[in-house]
mmCIF file of C-alpha atoms in Angstrom:
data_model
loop_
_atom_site.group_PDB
_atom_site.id
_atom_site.type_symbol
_atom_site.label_atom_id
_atom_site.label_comp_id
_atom_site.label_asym_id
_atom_site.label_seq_id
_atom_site.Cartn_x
_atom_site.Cartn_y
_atom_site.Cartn_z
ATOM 1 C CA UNK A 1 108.968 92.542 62.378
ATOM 2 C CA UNK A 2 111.139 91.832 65.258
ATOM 3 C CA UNK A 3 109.197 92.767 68.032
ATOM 4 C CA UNK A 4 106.292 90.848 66.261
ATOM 5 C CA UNK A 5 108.655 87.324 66.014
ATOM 6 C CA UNK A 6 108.885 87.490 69.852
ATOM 7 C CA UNK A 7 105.081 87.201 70.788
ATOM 8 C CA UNK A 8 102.806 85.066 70.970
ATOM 9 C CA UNK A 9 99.619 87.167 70.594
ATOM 10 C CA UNK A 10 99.631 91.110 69.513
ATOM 11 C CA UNK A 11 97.473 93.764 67.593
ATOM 12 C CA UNK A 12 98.186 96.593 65.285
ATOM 13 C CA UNK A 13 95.531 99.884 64.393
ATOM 14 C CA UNK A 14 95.998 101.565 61.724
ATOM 15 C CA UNK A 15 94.281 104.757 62.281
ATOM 16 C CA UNK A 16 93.698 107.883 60.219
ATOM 17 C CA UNK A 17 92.693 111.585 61.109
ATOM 18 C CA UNK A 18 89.928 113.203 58.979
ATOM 19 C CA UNK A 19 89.893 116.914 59.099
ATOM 20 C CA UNK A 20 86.088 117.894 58.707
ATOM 21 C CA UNK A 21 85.799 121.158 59.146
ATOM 22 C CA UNK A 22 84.504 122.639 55.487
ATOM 23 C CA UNK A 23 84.331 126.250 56.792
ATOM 24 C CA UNK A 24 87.871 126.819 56.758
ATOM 25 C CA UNK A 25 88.048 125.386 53.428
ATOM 26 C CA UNK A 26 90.130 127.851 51.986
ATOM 27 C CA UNK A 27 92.804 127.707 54.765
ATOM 28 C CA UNK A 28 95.854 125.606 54.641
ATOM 29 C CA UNK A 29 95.866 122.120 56.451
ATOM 30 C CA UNK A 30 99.097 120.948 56.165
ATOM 31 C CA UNK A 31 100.041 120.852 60.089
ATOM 32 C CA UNK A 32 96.520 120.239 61.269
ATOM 33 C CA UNK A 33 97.199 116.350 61.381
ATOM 34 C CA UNK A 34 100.337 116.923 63.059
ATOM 35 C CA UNK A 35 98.772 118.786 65.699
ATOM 36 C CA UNK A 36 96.511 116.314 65.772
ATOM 37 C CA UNK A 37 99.134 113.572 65.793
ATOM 38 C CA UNK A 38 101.530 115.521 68.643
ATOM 39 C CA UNK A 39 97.890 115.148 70.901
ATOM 40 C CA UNK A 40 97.484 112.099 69.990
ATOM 41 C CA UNK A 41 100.749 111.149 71.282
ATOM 42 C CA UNK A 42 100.498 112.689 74.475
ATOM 43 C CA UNK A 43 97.346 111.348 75.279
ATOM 44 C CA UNK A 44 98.483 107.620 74.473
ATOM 45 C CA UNK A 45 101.422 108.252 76.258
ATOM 46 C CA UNK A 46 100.635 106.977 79.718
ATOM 47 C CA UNK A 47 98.030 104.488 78.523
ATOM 48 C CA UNK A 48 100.009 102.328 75.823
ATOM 49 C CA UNK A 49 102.238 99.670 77.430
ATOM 50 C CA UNK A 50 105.918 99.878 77.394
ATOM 51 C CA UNK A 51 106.596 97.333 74.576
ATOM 52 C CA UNK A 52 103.834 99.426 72.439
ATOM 53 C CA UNK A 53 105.023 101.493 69.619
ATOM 54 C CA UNK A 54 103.614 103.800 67.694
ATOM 55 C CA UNK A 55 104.918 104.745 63.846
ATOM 56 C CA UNK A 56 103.927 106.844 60.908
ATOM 57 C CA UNK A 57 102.382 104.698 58.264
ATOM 58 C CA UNK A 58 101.769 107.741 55.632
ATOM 59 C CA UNK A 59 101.222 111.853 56.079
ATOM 60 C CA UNK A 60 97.947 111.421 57.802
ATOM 61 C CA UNK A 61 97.859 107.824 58.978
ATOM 62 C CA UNK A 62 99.606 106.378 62.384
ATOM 63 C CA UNK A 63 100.229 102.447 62.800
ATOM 64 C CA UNK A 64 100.253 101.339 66.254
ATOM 65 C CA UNK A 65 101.271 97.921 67.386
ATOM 66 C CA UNK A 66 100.357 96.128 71.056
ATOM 67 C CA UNK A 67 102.231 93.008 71.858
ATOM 68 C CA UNK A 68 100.712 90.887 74.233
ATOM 69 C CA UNK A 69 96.747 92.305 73.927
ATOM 70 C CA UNK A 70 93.553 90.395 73.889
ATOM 71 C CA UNK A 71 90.832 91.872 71.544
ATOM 72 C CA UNK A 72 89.287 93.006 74.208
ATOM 73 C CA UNK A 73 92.496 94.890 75.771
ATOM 74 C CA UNK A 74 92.527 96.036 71.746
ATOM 75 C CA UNK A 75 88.732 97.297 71.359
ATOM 76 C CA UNK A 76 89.256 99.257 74.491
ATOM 77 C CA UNK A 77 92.303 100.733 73.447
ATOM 78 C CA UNK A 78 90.576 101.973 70.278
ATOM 79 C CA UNK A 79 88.100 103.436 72.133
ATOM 80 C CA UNK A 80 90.154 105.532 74.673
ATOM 81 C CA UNK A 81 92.063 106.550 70.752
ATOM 82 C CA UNK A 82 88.810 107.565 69.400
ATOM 83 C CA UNK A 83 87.599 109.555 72.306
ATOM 84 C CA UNK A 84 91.093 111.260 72.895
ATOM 85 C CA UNK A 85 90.889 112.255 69.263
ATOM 86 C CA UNK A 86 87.311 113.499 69.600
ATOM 87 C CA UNK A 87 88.645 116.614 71.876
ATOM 88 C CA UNK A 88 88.922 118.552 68.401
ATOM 89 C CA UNK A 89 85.681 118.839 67.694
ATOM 90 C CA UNK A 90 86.687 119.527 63.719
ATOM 91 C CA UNK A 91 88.602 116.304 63.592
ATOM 92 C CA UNK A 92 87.317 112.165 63.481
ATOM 93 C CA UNK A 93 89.397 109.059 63.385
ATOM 94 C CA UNK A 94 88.950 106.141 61.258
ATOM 95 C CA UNK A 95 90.239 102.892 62.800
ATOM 96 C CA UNK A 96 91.402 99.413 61.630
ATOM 97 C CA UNK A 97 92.285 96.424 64.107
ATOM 98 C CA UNK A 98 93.729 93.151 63.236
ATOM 99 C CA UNK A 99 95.363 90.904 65.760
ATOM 100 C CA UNK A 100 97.131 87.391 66.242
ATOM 101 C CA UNK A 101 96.559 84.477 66.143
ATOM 102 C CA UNK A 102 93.995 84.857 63.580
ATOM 103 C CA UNK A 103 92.945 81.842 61.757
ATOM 104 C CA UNK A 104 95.732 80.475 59.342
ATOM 105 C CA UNK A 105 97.176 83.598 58.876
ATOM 106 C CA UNK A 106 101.054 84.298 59.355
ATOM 107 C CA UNK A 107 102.470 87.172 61.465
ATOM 108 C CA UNK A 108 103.740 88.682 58.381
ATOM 109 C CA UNK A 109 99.802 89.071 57.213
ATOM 110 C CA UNK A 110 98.908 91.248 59.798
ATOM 111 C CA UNK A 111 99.644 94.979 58.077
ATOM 112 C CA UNK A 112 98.025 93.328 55.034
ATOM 113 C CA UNK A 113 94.820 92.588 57.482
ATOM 114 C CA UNK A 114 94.850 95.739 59.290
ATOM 115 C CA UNK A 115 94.620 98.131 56.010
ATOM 116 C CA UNK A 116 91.905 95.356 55.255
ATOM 117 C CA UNK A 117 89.927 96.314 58.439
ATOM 118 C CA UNK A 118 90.598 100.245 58.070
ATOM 119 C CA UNK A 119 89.322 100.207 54.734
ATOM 120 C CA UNK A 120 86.198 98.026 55.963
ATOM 121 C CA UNK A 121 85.935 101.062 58.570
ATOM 122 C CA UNK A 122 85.935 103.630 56.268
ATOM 123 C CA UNK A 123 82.658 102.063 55.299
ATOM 124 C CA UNK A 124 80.892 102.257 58.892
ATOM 125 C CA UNK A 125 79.442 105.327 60.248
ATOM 126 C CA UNK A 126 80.889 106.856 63.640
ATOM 127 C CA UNK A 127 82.453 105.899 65.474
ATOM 128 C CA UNK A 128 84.597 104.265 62.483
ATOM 129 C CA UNK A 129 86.555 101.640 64.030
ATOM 130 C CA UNK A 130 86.236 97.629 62.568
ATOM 131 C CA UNK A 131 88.446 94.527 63.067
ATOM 132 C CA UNK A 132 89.278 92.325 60.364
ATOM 133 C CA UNK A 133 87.010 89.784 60.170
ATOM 134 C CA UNK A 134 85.015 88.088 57.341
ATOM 135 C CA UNK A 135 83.437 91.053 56.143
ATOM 136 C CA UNK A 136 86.589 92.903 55.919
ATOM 137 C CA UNK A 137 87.535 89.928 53.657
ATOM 138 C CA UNK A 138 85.010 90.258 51.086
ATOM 139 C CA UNK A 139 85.014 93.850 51.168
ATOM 140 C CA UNK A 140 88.389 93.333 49.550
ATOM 141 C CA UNK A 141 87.275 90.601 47.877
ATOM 142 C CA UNK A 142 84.766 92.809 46.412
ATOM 143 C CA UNK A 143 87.174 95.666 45.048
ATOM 144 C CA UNK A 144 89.247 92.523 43.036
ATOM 145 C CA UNK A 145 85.488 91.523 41.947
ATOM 146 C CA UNK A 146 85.392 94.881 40.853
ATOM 147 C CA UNK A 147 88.466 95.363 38.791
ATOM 148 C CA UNK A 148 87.369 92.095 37.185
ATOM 149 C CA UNK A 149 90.030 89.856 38.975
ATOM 150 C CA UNK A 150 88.496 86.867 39.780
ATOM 151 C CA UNK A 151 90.757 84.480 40.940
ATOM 152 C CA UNK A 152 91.983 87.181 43.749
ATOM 153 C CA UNK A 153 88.148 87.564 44.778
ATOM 154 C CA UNK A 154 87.196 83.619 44.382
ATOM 155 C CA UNK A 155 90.237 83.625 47.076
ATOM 156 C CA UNK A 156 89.306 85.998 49.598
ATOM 157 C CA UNK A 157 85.638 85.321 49.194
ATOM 158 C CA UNK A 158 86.792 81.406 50.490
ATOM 159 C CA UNK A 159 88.617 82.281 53.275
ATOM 160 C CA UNK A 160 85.735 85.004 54.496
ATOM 161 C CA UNK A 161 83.762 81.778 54.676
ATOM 162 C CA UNK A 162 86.494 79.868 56.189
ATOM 163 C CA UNK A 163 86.370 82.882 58.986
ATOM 164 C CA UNK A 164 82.233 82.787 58.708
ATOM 165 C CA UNK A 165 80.381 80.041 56.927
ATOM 166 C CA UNK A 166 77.109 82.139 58.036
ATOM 167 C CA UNK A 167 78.563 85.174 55.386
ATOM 168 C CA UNK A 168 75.712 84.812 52.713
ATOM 169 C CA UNK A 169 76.946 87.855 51.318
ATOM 170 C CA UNK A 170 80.345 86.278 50.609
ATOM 171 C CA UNK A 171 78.821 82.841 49.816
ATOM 172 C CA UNK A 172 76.738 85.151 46.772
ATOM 173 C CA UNK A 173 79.387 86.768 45.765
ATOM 174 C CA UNK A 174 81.594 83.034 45.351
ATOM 175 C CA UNK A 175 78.816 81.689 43.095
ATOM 176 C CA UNK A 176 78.825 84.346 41.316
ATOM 177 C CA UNK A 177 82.442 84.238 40.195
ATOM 178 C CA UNK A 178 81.826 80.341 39.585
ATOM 179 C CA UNK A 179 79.136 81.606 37.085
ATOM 180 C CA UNK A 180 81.084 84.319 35.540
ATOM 181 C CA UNK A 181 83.915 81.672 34.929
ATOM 182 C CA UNK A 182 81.047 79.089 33.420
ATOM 183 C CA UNK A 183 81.075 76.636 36.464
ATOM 184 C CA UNK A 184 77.629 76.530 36.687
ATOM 185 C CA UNK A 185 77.916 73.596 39.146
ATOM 186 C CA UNK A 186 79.907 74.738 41.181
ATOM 187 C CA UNK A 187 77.950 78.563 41.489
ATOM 188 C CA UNK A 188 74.783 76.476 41.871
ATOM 189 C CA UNK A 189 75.948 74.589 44.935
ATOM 190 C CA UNK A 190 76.747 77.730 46.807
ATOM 191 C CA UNK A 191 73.393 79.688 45.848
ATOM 192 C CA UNK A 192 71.693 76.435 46.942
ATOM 193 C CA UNK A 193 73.399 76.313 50.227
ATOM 194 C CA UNK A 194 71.951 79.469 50.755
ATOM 195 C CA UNK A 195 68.641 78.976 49.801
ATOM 196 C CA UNK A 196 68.401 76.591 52.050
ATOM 197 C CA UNK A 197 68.957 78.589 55.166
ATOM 198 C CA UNK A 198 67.249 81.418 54.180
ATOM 199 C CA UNK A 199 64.857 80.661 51.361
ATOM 200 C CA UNK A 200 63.105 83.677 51.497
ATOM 201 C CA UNK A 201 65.965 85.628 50.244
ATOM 202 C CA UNK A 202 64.713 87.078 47.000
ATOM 203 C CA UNK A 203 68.728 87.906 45.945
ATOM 204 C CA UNK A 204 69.699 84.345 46.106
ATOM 205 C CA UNK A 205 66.697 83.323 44.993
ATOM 206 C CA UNK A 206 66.934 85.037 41.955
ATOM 207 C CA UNK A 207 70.849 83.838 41.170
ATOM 208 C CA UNK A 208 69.722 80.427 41.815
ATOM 209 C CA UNK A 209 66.770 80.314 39.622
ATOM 210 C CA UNK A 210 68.874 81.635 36.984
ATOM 211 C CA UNK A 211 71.546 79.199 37.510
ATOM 212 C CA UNK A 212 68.940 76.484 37.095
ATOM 213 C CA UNK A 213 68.241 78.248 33.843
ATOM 214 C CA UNK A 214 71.618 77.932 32.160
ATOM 215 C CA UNK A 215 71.797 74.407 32.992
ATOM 216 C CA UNK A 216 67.710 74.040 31.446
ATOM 217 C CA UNK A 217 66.049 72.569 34.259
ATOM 218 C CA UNK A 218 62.998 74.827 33.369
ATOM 219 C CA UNK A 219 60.558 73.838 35.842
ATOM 220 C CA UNK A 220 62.917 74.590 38.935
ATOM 221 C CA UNK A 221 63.998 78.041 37.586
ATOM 222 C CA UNK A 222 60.389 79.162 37.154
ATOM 223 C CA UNK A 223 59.565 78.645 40.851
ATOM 224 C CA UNK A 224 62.796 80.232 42.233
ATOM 225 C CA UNK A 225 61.572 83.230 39.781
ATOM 226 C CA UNK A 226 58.095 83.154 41.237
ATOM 227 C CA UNK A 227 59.174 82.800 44.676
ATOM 228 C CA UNK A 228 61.489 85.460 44.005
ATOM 229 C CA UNK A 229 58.714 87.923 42.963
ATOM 230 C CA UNK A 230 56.643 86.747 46.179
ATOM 231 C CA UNK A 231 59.158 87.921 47.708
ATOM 232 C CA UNK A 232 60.374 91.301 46.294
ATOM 233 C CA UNK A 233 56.759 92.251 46.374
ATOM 234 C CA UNK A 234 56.901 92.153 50.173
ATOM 235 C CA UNK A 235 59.283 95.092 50.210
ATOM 236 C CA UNK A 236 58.664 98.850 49.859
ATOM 237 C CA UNK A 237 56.399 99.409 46.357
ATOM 238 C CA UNK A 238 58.635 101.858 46.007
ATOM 239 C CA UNK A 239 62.072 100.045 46.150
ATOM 240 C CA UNK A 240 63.391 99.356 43.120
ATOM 241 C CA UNK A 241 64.573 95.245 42.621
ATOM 242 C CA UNK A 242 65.937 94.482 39.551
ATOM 243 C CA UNK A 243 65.861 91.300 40.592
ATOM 244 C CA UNK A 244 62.089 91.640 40.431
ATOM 245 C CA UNK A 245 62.478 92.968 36.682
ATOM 246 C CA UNK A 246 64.958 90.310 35.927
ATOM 247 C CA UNK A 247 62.678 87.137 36.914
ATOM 248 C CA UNK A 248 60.130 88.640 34.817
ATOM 249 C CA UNK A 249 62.252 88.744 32.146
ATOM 250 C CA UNK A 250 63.721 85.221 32.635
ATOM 251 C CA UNK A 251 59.925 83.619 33.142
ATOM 252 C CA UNK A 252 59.415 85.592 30.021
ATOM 253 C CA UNK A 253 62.365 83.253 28.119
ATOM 254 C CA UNK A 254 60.832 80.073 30.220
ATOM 255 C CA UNK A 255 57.635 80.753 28.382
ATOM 256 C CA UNK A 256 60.047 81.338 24.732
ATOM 257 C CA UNK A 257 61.090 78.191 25.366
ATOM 258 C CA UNK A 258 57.598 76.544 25.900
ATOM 259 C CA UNK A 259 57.136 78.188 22.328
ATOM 260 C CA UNK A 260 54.314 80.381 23.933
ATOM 261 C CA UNK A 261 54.890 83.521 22.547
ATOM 262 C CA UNK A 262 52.091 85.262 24.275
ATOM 263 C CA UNK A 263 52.604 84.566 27.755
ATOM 264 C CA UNK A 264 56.232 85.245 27.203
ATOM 265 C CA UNK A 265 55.092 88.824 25.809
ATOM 266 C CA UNK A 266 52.935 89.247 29.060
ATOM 267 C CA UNK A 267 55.771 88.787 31.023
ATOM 268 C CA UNK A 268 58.156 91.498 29.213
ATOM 269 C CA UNK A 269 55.352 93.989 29.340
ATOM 270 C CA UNK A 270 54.792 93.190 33.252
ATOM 271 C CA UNK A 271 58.557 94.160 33.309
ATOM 272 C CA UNK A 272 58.156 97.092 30.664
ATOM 273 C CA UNK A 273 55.846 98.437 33.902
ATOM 274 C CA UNK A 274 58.456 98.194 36.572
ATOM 275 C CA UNK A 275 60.456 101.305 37.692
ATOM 276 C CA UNK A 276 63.108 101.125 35.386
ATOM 277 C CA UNK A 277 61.970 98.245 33.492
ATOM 278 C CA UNK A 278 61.457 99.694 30.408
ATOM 279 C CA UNK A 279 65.578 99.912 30.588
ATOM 280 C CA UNK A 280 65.690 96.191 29.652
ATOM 281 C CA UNK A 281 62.161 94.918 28.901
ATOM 282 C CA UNK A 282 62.225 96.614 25.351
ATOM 283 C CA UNK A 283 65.277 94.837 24.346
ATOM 284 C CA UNK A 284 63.289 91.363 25.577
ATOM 285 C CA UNK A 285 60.283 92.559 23.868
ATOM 286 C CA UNK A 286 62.119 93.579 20.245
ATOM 287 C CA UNK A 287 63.787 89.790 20.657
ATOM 288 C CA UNK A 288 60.430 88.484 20.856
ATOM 289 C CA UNK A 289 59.192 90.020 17.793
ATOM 290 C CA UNK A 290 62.248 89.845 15.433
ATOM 291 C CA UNK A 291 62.160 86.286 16.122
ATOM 292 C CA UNK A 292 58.342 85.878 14.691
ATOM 293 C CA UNK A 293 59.636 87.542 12.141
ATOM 294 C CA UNK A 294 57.920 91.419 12.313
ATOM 295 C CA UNK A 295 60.682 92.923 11.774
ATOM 296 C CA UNK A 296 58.934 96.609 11.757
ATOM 297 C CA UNK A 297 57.808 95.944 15.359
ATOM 298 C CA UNK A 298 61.541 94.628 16.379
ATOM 299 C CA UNK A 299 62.508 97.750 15.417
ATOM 300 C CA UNK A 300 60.705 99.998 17.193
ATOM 301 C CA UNK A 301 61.357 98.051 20.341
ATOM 302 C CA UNK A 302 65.148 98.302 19.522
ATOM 303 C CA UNK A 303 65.216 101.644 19.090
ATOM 304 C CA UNK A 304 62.924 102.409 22.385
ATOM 305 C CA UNK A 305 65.836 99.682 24.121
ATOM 306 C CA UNK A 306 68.474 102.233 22.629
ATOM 307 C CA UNK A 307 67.060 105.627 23.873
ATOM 308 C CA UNK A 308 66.442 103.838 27.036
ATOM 309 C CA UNK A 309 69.820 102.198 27.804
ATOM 310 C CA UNK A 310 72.367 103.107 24.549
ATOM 311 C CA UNK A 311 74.850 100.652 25.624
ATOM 312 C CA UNK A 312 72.499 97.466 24.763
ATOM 313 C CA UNK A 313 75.077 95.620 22.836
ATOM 314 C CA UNK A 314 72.354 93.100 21.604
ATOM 315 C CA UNK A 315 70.132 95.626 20.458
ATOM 316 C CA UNK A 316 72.470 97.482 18.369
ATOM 317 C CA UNK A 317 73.613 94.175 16.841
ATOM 318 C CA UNK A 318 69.776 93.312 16.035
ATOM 319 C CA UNK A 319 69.006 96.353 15.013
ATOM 320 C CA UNK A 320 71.868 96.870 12.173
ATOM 321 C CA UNK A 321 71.377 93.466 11.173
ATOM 322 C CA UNK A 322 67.342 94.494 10.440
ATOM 323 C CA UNK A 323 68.917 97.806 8.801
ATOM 324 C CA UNK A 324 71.038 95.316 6.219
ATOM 325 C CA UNK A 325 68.497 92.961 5.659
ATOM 326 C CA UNK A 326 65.699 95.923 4.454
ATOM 327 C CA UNK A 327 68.666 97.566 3.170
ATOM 328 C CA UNK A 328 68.422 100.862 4.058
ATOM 329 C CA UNK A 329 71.139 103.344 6.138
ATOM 330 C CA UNK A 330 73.455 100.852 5.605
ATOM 331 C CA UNK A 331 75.903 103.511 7.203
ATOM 332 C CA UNK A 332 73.721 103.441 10.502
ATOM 333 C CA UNK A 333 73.890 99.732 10.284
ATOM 334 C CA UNK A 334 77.195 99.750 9.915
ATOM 335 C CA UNK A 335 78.054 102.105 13.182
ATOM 336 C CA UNK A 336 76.073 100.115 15.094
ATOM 337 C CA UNK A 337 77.529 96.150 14.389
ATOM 338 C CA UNK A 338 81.298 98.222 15.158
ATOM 339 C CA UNK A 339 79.404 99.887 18.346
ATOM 340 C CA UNK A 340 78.100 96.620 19.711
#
């Protein structure tokens, strides 16, 4: 922290050794990294400037800070690293750069950014080596996404745009979290922002349309759906979209809510005939017929939605609550109302 307080620009790598050599699997690797680390050493030795220092972050991991280095002076650096490394042939390096001045951030951020970019790295193929940058951001961003902490992801997803208003990836991912927390308004500004510049992307298109959905403008979800379709159709036949399978599905409810039950049918079995489709069409399909009352049909379709996917909260719930009302297996019915 002190030598960092007394410039005005600097860079730090975080860089990690990967043993890959699986032959030897049986052998013990406990001083290969420091072997790996002592040549590491030697061959930085005469290249790093005098103010450089280089420290042990964890067993197999080296931090190495440059005061006074341009990104350039820092990409080249990690470069002459990864090559110098590359002389065992059984050994790779995976490499994370963040420097300063970066944006709004403080000096203090700078470790926090550099793990950031190394674990953004990890993600690359050779030569692993990323600075932090936006996509670094919502890779992180991501893993908080993940673990279902949305305020931490809603955060770093901003300031990836702040770093990249171009990153439609983050820009998805934001409206997203707006829809997960029921700001529909807010979610549908950034999937429309998107749409905008690229309205062909079937992704956005889809998240859009649906967005339109929740807030029942009808007419303007059905063409993002179509458009959506158009456009997933373009890809390989043998891709599988689910956002292909999901506009289906959602046209399918469009049509529900135009009380035409038969279009609305042809739609879930278009989806039924997807790759994968039958995963989620039955459910839509067993909806459709409880609803109308054939109760009979429903549950076949349930029970084809269960086999297919038996985590289908909604179909278990249906399905025990046509179980009570025929009253029969009212244990069944009852184990799957506590499962759902």
């Amino acid at each position: 922290h002190s030598h960092c307080g007394q410039t005005a620009r600097f860079c730090m790598i975080l860089c990690r050794v990967n043993v890959n050599d699986e032959s030897d699997s049986h052998k013990e690797y406990s001083n290969k990294p420091l072997d790996i680390y002592s040549e590491l050493y030697r061959a930085l030795k005469s290249y790093l400037p005098s103010e450089g220092r280089i420290g042990e972050y964890s067993t197999n991991s080296l931090i190495i800070y440059l005061p006074d280095t341009s990104i350039e002076q820092a990409e080249q650096t990690a470069k002459v690293i990864y090559e110098q490394v590359h002389i065992d042939k059984q050994s790779s390096l995976t490499l994370g750069i963040a420097y300063y001045p970066c944006y709004h951030f403080n000096r203090t951020d700078m470790l926090i950014n550099c793990r950031k970019a190394f674990e953004h790295a990890l993600l690359l193929p050779p030569p692993q080596i990323a600075f932090f940058n936006s996509t670094s951001l919502t890779i992180s961003a991501d893993r908080h996404f993940t673990h279902e902490d949305l305020s931490n992801a809603i955060q770093e997803y901003k300031t990836a745009l702040l770093l990249d208003p171009q990153n439609h990836t983050a820009r998805n991912s934001l409206g997203i979290c707006f829809a997960k927390l029921g700001q529909l308004n807010s979610a549908f500004r950034e999937f429309k922002q998107i749409a905008d510049q690229d309205p062909d992307n079937y992704l956005v298109l889809y998240n859009l349309g649906y967005t339109y959905l929740k807030l029942d403008y009808n007419t303007e979800a059905k063409q993002c759906f179509q458009k959506c379709i158009e456009q997933s159709n373009l890809l390989d036949s043998q891709e599988f979209v689910p956002e292909h399978i999901f506009s289906l599905l959602r046209l399918g409810e469009i049509e529900e809510r135009n009380q035409d039950s038969e279009k609305a049918k042809d739609f879930y079995m278009q989806a039924l005939d997807k790759k994968h489709g039958s995963k989620y069409a039955y459910r839509f399909l067993g909806n459709l017929e409880f609803k109308k009352g054939n109760r009979e049909s429903a549950k076949s379709h349930f029970q084809q939605a269960l086999v297919q996917n038996p985590r289908d909260a909604e179909a278990m719930h249906l399905l025990a609550k046509i179980y009570l009302e025929q009253g029969e297996d009212p244990e069944v019915a009852e184990s799957l109302a506590q499962k759902s």
